[in-house]
Coordinates of C-alpha atoms and ligand atoms in Angstrom, one line a residue:
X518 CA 29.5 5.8 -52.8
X519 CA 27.6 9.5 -53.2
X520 CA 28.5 11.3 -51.2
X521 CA 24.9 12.8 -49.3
X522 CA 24.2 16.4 -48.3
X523 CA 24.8 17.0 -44.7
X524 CA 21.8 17.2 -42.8
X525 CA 21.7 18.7 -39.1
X526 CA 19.5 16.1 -36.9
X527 CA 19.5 13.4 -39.7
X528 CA 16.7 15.1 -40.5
X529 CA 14.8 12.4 -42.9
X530 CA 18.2 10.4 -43.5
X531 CA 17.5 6.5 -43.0
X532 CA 19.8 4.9 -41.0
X533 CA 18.4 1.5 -40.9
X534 CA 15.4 -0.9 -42.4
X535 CA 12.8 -1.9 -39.8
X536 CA 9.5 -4.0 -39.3
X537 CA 9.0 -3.2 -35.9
X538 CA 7.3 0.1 -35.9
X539 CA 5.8 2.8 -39.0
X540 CA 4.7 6.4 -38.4
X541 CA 2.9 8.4 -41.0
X542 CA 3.3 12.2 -39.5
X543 CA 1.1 14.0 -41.9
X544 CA -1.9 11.9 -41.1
X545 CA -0.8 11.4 -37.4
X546 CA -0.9 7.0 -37.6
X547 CA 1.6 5.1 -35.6
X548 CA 1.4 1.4 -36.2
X549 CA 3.3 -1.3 -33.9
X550 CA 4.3 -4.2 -36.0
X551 CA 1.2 -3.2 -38.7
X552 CA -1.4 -3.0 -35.8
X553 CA -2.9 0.5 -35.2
X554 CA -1.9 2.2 -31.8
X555 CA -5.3 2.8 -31.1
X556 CA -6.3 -0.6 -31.1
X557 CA -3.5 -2.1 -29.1
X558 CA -3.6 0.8 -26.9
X559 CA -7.8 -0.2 -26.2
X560 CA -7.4 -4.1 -26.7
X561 CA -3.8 -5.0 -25.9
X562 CA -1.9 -5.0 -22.6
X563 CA 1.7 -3.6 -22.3
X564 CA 3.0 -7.3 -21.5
X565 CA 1.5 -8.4 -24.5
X566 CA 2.1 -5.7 -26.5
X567 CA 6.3 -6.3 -25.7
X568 CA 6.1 -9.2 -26.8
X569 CA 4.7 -8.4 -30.2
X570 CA 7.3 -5.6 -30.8
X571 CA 10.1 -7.7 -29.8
X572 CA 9.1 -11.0 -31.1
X573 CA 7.4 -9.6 -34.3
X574 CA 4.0 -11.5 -33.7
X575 CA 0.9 -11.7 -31.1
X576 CA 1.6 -14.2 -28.6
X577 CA -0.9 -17.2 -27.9
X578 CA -2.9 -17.4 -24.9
X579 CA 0.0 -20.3 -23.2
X580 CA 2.9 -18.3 -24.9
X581 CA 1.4 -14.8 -23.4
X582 CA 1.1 -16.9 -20.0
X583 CA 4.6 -18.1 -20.3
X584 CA 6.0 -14.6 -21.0
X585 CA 4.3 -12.6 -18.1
X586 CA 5.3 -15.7 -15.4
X587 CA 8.7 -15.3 -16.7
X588 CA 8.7 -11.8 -15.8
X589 CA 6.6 -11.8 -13.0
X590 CA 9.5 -14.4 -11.6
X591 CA 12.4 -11.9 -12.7
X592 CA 11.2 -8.5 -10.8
X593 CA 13.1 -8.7 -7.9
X594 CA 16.6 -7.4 -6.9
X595 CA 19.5 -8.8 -6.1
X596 CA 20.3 -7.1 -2.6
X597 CA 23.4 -6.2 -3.9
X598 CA 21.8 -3.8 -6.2
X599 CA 19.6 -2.4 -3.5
X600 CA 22.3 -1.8 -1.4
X601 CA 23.9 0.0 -4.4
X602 CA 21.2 2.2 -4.5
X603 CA 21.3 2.5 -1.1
X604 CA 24.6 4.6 -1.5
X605 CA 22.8 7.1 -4.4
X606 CA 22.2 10.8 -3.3
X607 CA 18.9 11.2 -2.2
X608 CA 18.9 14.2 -4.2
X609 CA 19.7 12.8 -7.7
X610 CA 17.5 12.5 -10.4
X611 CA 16.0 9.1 -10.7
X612 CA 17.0 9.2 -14.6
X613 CA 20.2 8.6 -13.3
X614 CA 19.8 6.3 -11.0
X615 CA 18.0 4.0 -13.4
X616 CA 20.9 4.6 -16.0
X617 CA 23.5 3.4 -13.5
X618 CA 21.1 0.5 -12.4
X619 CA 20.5 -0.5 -15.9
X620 CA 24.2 -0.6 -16.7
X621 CA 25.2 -2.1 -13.4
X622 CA 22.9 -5.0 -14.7
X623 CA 25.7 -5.9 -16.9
X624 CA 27.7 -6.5 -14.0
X625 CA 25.6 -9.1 -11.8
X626 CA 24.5 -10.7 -15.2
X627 CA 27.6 -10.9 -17.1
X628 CA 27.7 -13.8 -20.0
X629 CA 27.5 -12.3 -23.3
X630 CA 26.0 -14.6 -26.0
X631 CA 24.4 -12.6 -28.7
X632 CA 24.0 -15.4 -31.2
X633 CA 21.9 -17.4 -28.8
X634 CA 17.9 -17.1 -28.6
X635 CA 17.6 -18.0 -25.2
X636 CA 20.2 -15.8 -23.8
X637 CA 18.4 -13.0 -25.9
X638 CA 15.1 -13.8 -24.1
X639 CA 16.5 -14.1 -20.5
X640 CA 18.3 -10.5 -21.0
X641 CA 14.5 -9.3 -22.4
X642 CA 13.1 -10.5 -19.5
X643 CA 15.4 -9.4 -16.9
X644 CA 15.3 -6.1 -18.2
X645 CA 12.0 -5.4 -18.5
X646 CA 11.1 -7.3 -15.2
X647 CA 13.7 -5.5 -13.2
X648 CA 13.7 -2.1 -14.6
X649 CA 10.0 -1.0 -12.8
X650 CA 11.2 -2.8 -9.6
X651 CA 14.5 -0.4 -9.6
X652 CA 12.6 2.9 -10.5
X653 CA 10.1 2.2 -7.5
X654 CA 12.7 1.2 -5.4
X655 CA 14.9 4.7 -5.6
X656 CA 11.6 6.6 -5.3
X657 CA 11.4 4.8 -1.8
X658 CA 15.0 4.6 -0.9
X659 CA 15.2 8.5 -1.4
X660 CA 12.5 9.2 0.9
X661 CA 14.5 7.1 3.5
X662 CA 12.0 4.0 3.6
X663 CA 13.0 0.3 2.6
X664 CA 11.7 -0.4 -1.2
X665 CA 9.3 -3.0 -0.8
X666 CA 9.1 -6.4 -2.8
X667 CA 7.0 -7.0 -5.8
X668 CA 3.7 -8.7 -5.3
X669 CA 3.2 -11.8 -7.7
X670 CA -0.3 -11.5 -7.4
X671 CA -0.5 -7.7 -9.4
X672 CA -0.1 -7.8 -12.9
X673 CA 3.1 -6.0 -14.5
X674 CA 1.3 -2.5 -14.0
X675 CA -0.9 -2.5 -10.7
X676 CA 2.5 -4.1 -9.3
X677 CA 4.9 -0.9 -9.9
X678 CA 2.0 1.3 -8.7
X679 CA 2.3 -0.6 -5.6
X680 CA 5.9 -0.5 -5.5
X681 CA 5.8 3.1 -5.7
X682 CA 3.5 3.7 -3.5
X683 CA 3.0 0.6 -0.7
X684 CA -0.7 0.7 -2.0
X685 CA -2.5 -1.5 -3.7
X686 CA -4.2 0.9 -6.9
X687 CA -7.7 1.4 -8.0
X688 CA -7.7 -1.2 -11.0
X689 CA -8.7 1.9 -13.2
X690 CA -5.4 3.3 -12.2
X691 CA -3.7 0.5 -13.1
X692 CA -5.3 0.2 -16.4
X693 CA -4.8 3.5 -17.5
X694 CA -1.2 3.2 -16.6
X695 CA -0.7 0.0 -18.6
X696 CA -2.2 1.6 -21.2
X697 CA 0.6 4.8 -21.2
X698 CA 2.8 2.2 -21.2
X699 CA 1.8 0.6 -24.5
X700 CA 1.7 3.8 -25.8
X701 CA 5.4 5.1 -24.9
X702 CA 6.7 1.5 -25.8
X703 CA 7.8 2.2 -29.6
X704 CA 8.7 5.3 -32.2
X705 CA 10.8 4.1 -34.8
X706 CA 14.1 5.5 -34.8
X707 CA 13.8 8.2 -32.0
X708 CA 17.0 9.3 -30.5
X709 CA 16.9 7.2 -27.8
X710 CA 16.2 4.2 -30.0
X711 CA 19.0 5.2 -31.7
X712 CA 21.8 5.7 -29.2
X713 CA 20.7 2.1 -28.9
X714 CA 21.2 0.5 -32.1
X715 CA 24.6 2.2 -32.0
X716 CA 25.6 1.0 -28.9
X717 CA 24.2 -2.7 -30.0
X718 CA 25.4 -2.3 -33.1
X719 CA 29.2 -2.9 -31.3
X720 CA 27.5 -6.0 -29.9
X721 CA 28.1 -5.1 -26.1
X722 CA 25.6 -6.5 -23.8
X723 CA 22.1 -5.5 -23.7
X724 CA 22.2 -3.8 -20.4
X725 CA 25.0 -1.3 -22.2
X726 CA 22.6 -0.8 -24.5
X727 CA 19.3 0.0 -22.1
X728 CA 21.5 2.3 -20.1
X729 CA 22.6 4.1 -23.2
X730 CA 19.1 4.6 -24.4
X731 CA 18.2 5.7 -20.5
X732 CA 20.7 8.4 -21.0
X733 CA 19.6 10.0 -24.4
X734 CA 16.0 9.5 -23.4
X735 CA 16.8 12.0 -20.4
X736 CA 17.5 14.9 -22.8
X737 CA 14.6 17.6 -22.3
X738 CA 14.3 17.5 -26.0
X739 CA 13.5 14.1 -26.0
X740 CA 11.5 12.4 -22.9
X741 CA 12.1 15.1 -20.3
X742 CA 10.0 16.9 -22.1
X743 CA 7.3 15.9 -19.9
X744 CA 9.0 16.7 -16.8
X745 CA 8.9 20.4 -18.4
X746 CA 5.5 20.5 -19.4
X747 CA 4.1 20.3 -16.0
X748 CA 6.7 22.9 -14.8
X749 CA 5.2 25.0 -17.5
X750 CA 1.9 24.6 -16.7
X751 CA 2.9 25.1 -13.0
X752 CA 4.4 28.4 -14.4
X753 CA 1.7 29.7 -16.3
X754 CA -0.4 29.5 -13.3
X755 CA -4.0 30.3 -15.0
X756 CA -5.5 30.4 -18.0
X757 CA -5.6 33.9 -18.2
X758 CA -1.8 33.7 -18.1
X759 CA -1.6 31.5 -21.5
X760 CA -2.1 34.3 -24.4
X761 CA 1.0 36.5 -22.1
X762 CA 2.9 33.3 -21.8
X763 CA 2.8 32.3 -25.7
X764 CA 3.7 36.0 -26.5
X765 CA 6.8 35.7 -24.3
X766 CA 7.7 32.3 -25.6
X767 CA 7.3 33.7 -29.3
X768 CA 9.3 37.0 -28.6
X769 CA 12.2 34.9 -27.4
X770 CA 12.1 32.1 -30.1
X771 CA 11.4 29.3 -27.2
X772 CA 10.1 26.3 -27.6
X773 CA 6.7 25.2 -25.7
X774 CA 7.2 21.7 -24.0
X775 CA 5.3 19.2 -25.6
X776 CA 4.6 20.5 -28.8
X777 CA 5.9 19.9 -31.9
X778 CA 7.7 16.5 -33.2
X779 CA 10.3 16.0 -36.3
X780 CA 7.9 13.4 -37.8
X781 CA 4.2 14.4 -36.5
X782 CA 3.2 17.9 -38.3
X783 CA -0.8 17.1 -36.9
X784 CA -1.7 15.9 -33.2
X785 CA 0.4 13.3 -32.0
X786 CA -2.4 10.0 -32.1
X787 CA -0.9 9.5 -28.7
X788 CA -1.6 12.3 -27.2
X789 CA -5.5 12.4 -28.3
X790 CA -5.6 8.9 -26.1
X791 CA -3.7 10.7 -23.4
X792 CA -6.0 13.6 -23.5
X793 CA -8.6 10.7 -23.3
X794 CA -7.1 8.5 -20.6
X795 CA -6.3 11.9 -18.1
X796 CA -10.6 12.4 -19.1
X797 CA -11.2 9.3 -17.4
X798 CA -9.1 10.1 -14.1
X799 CA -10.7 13.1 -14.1
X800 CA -14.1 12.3 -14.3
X801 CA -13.6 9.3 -12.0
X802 CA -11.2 11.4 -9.7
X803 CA -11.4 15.2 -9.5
X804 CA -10.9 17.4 -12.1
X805 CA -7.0 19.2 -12.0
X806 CA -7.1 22.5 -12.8
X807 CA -3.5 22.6 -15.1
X808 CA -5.8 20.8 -17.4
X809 CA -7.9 24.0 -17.7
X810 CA -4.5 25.6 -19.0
X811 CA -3.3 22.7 -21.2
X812 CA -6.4 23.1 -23.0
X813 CA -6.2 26.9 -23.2
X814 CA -2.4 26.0 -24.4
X815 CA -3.1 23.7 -27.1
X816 CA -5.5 26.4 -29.0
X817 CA -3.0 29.0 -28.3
X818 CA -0.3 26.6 -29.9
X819 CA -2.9 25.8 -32.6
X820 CA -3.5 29.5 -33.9
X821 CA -0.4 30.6 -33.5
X822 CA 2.0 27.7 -34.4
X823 CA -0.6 25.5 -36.4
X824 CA 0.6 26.5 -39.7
X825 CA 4.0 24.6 -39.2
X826 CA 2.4 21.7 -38.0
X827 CA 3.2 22.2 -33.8
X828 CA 0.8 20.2 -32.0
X829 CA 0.9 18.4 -28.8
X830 CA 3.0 15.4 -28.6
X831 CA 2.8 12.8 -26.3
X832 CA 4.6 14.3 -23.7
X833 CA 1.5 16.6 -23.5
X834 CA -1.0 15.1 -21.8
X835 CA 0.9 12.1 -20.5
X836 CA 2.5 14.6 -17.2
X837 CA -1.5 15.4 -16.4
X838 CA -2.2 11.2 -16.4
X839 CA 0.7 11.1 -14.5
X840 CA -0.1 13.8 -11.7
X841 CA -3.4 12.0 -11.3
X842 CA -1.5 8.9 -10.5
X843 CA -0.1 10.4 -7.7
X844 CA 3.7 9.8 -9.5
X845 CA 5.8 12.5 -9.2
X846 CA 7.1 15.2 -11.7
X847 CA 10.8 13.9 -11.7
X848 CA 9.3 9.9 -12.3
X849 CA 7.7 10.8 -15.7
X850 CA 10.7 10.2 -17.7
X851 CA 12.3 6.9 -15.6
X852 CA 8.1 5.8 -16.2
X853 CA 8.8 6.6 -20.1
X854 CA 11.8 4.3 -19.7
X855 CA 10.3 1.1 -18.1
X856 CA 7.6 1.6 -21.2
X857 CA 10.4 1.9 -24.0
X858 CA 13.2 -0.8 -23.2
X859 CA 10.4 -3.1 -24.9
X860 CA 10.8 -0.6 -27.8
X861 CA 14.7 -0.5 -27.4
X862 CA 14.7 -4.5 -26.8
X863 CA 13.0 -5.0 -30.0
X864 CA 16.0 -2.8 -32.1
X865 CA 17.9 -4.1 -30.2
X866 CA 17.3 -8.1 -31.5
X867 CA 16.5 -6.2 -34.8
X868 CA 19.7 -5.1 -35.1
X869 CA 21.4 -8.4 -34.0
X870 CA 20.0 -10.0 -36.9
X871 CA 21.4 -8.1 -39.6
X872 CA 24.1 -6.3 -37.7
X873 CA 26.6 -3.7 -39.1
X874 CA 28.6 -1.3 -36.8
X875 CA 27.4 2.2 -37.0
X876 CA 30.5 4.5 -38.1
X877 CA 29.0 7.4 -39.9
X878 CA 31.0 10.4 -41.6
X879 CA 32.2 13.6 -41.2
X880 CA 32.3 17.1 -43.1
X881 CA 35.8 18.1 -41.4
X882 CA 35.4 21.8 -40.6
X883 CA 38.9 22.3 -38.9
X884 CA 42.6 23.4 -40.0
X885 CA 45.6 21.6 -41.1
X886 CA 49.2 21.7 -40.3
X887 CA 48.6 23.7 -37.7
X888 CA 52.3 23.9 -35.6
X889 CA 51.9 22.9 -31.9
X890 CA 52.6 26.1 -29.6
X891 CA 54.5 25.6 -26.3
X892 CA 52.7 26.2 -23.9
X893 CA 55.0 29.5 -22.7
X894 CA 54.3 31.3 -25.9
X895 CA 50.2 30.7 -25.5
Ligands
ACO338 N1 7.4 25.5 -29.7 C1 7.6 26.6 -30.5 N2 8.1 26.4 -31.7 C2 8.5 25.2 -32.1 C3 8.3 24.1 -31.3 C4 7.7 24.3 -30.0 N3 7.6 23.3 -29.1 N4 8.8 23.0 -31.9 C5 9.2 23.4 -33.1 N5 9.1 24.7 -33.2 C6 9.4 25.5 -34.4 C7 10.9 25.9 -34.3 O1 11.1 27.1 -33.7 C8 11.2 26.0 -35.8 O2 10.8 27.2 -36.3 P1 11.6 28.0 -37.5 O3 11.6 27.1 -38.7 O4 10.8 29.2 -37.7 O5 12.9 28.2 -36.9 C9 10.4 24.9 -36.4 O6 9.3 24.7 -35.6 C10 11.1 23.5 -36.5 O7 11.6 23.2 -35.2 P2 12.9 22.4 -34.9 O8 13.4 22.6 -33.5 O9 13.9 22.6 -36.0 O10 12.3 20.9 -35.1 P3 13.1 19.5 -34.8 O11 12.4 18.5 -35.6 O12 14.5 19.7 -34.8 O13 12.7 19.3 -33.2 C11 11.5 18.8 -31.3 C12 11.6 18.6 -32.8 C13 12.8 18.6 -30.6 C14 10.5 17.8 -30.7 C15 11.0 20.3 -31.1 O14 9.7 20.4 -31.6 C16 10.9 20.7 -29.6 O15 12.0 21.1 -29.1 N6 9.8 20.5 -28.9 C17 9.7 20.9 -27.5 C18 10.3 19.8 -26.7 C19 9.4 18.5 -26.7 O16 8.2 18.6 -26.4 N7 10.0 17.3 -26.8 C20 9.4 16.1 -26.8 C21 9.3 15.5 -28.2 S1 8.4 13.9 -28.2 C22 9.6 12.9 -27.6 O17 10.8 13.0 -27.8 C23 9.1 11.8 -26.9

C-alpha cells in the first residue's frame, strides 16, 4: 500500500465510490442521481425525490403512491416517545432533542436485519416519516402545549408546517418548503454524510446511524451555519453596517456564515434557488428587511473574498425562506435534518451493498517509552 500525504479535512481524499449524488464546484452543478438540481428542485417533490436518491431511479406513478401512503401511515409517535420528550429541558436545543429521538428509535424498533430489502425499506420509512413529526412535536412540547397529530390529508410538507404550527399553510408555503427540502436532501460526502457511512459501515442499525449524522450535522461549520447567518444578519443590523462588519471580520481572520464551501469555489446552485424561493415569499408576503443586508453582504463577500472562490452557500438564503415561514432560528438545522436522512438513508443502503468498516490511519505525533510518574512526584 502507498502510503498518502496527510491531508487536514480529507481535503479531496476519496473515501468511497458513489452513484447517488455528483457536484462539479467550479461550475456550481449538483446533480442527484444524474438529474440536475434545478430541475428536480422545479419538477420534483421531496417525497419523490427520496425515493430516487435512495432507490437509485424515478418512481412510477403507483410506486410513488405506494411510498408516500407508506409514510403518510408511519408519522405518528409512539406515546412512549412523546412522553420521552416530555421529560427534555424546555431549554435545549432541538438538535438535540432530534438526535436522542432519532437514536431512541433504535430502541422501540429494535430487529436488526441489514441483509433484508424489506426491513431496509420499513427503517427508510420510519425514519423519514417520523423524524418531521418529532421535530414539530419538541417545538410544541417546549412551549408547554400537547404536540398535535399528523393530518393524513396534507402532504409530507404542508403536514409538518401544520405540526409546527397548529395551522393549516398557504399551499405556496408549503411548496416552497418542499422545495428546500429537495434541495438540502443530498451533497455527496459532507461530513454529516460521512459520520454516517462510518457509523453504517459497523453495520449498527439505521437509527445509530441517523442520530450520528444528526450530531455532526449540528456543528456550526456544517448545518448550524444557518442558525448563524441570521444571528449575523441580526447583528449587522443595517446595511450601512455591512462594509464595518466585513472589515472587522477580515481584521480578525473570521469566517462570515454562509459563505464559502470546500467543493463550491462559485455560488452555491442552491442558494441562487433560495435567493429565488425567499423572492417569492417576499413578493407574495412582505418584504424582510435582513434581506436588504444579505444582498449588501453577498457583494461585500464578492469584492473582497471573490478571488478565492467564497460565495454564498446554501445556508445563505435558506435562514431568510425560513424566517418567512414563520420557523424559528434554532429549527433551521433539525429542518436541514428531516430534508437530509433521505440523503444519509441513501449512503446508508449504499454502503450496505458493498460494505467495508471504515478504520483509517494515523501519522503518530506522540512519544515512546515514556516511564509512568506516580502521581506524588507530578
Ligand atoms: N469567510 C471568510 N473567509 C473564508 C470563509 C468565510 N466564510 N470560508 C473560507 N474562507 C477563507 C479562509 O479564511 C481560508 O483563507 P486562507 O487560505 O487565506 O487562510 C480559505 O478561505 C479556505 O478556508 P477553509 O476554512 O480552509 O476552507 P474549508 O474547506 O476547510 O472550509 C467551510 C469550508 C467550513 C464551509 C468554510 O468556508 C466556513 O467555515 N464557512 C462558514 C461556515 C458555513 O457557512 N458553513 C456551512 C457550509 S455548507 C454546509 O455545510 C451545509
Amino acid at each position: 500500500m502507498t502510503v498518502c500525504e496527510y491531508k487536514p479535512g480529507l481535503e479531496g481524499i476519496p473515501a468511497t465510490q458513489s452513484s447517488i449524488s455528483f457536484v462539479d464546484g467550479k461550475q456550481g452543478i449538483l446533480e442527484y442521481r444524474g438529474i440536475n438540481i434545478t430541475e428536480l428542485a422545479y419538477q420534483s417533490t421531496f417525497l419523490e425525490t427520496s425515493y430516487l436518491l435512495i432507490w437509485g431511479a424515478l418512481p412510477t406513478q403507483e410506486e410513488l403512491a405506494d411510498f408516500e401512503h407508506e409514510i403518510c401511515y408511519h408519522r405518528r409517535l409512539k406515546y412512549r416517545i412523546r412522553d420521552m420528550m416530555k421529560c427534555f429541558p424546555e431549554s435545549g436545543h432541538p438538535m438535540d432533542a432530534l438526535q436522542a429521538c432519532a437514536a431512541a428509535l433504535g430502541l422501540f424498533y429494535s430487529r436488526r436485519a441489514l441483509d433484508d430489502p424489506a426491513y431496509i425499506r420499513a427503517a427508510a420509512v420510519r425514519l423519514l416519516a417520523k423524524i418531521p413529526t418529532m421535530v414539530a412535536a419538541f417545538q410544541l412540547m417546549r412551549k408547554g402545549n400537547d404536540p398535535v397529530q399528523p393530518r393524513d390529508d396534507l402532504d409530507y410538507s404542508a403536514n409538518f408546517l401544520y405540526m409546527l404550527s397548529e395551522r393549516e399553510p398557504d399551499p405556496l408555503a408549503a411548496k416552497i418548503f418542499d422545495i428546500c427540502l429537495t434541495l438540502h436532501a443530498e451533497h455527496t460526502i459532507n461530513a454529516s454524510t460521512f459520520s454516517a457511512m462510518v457509523t453504517a459501515s459497523t453495520l449498527t442499525d439505521p437509527y445509530a446511524v441517523v442520530a450520528s449524522a444528526v450530531g455532526t450535522l449540528a456543528g456550526p461549520l456544517h448545518g448550524g451555519a444557518n442558525e448563524e447567518v441570521i444571528e449575523m444578519l441580526e447583528e449587522i443590523g443595517s446595511v450601512g453596517n455591512v462594509e464595518s462588519y466585513l472589515d472587522k471580520c477580515l481584521a480578525h481572520k473570521s469566517k462570515v456564515m454562509g459563505f464559502g464551501h470546500r467543493v463550491y469555489k462559485v455560488k452555491d446552485p442552491r442558494a441562487t434557488i433560495l435567493q429565488e424561493l425567499a423572492q417569492q415569499l417576499f413578493d407574495k408576503f412582505g418584504g424582510d428587511h435582513y434581506y436588504d443586508i444579505a444582498l449588501a453582504l453577498e457583494a461585500g463577500v464578492a469584492k473582497r473574498l471573490g478571488e478565492k472562490g467564497i460565495y454564498p452557500n446554501v445556508d445563505f438564503y435558506s435562514g431568510l425562506v425560513y424566517r418567512k415561514l414563520g420557523i424559528p432560528t434554532d429549527l433551521f438545522t433539525p429542518v436541514f435534518a428531516i430534508a437530509r436522512v433521505s440523503g444519509w438513508l441513501a449512503h446508508w443502503k449504499e454502503q450496505l451493498g458493498e460494505n467495508r468498516i471504515f478504520r483509517p490511519t494515523q501519522i503518530y505525533t506522540g512519544s515512546h517509552q515514556t516511564p509512568y510518574q506516580p502521581i506524588e512526584e507530578r
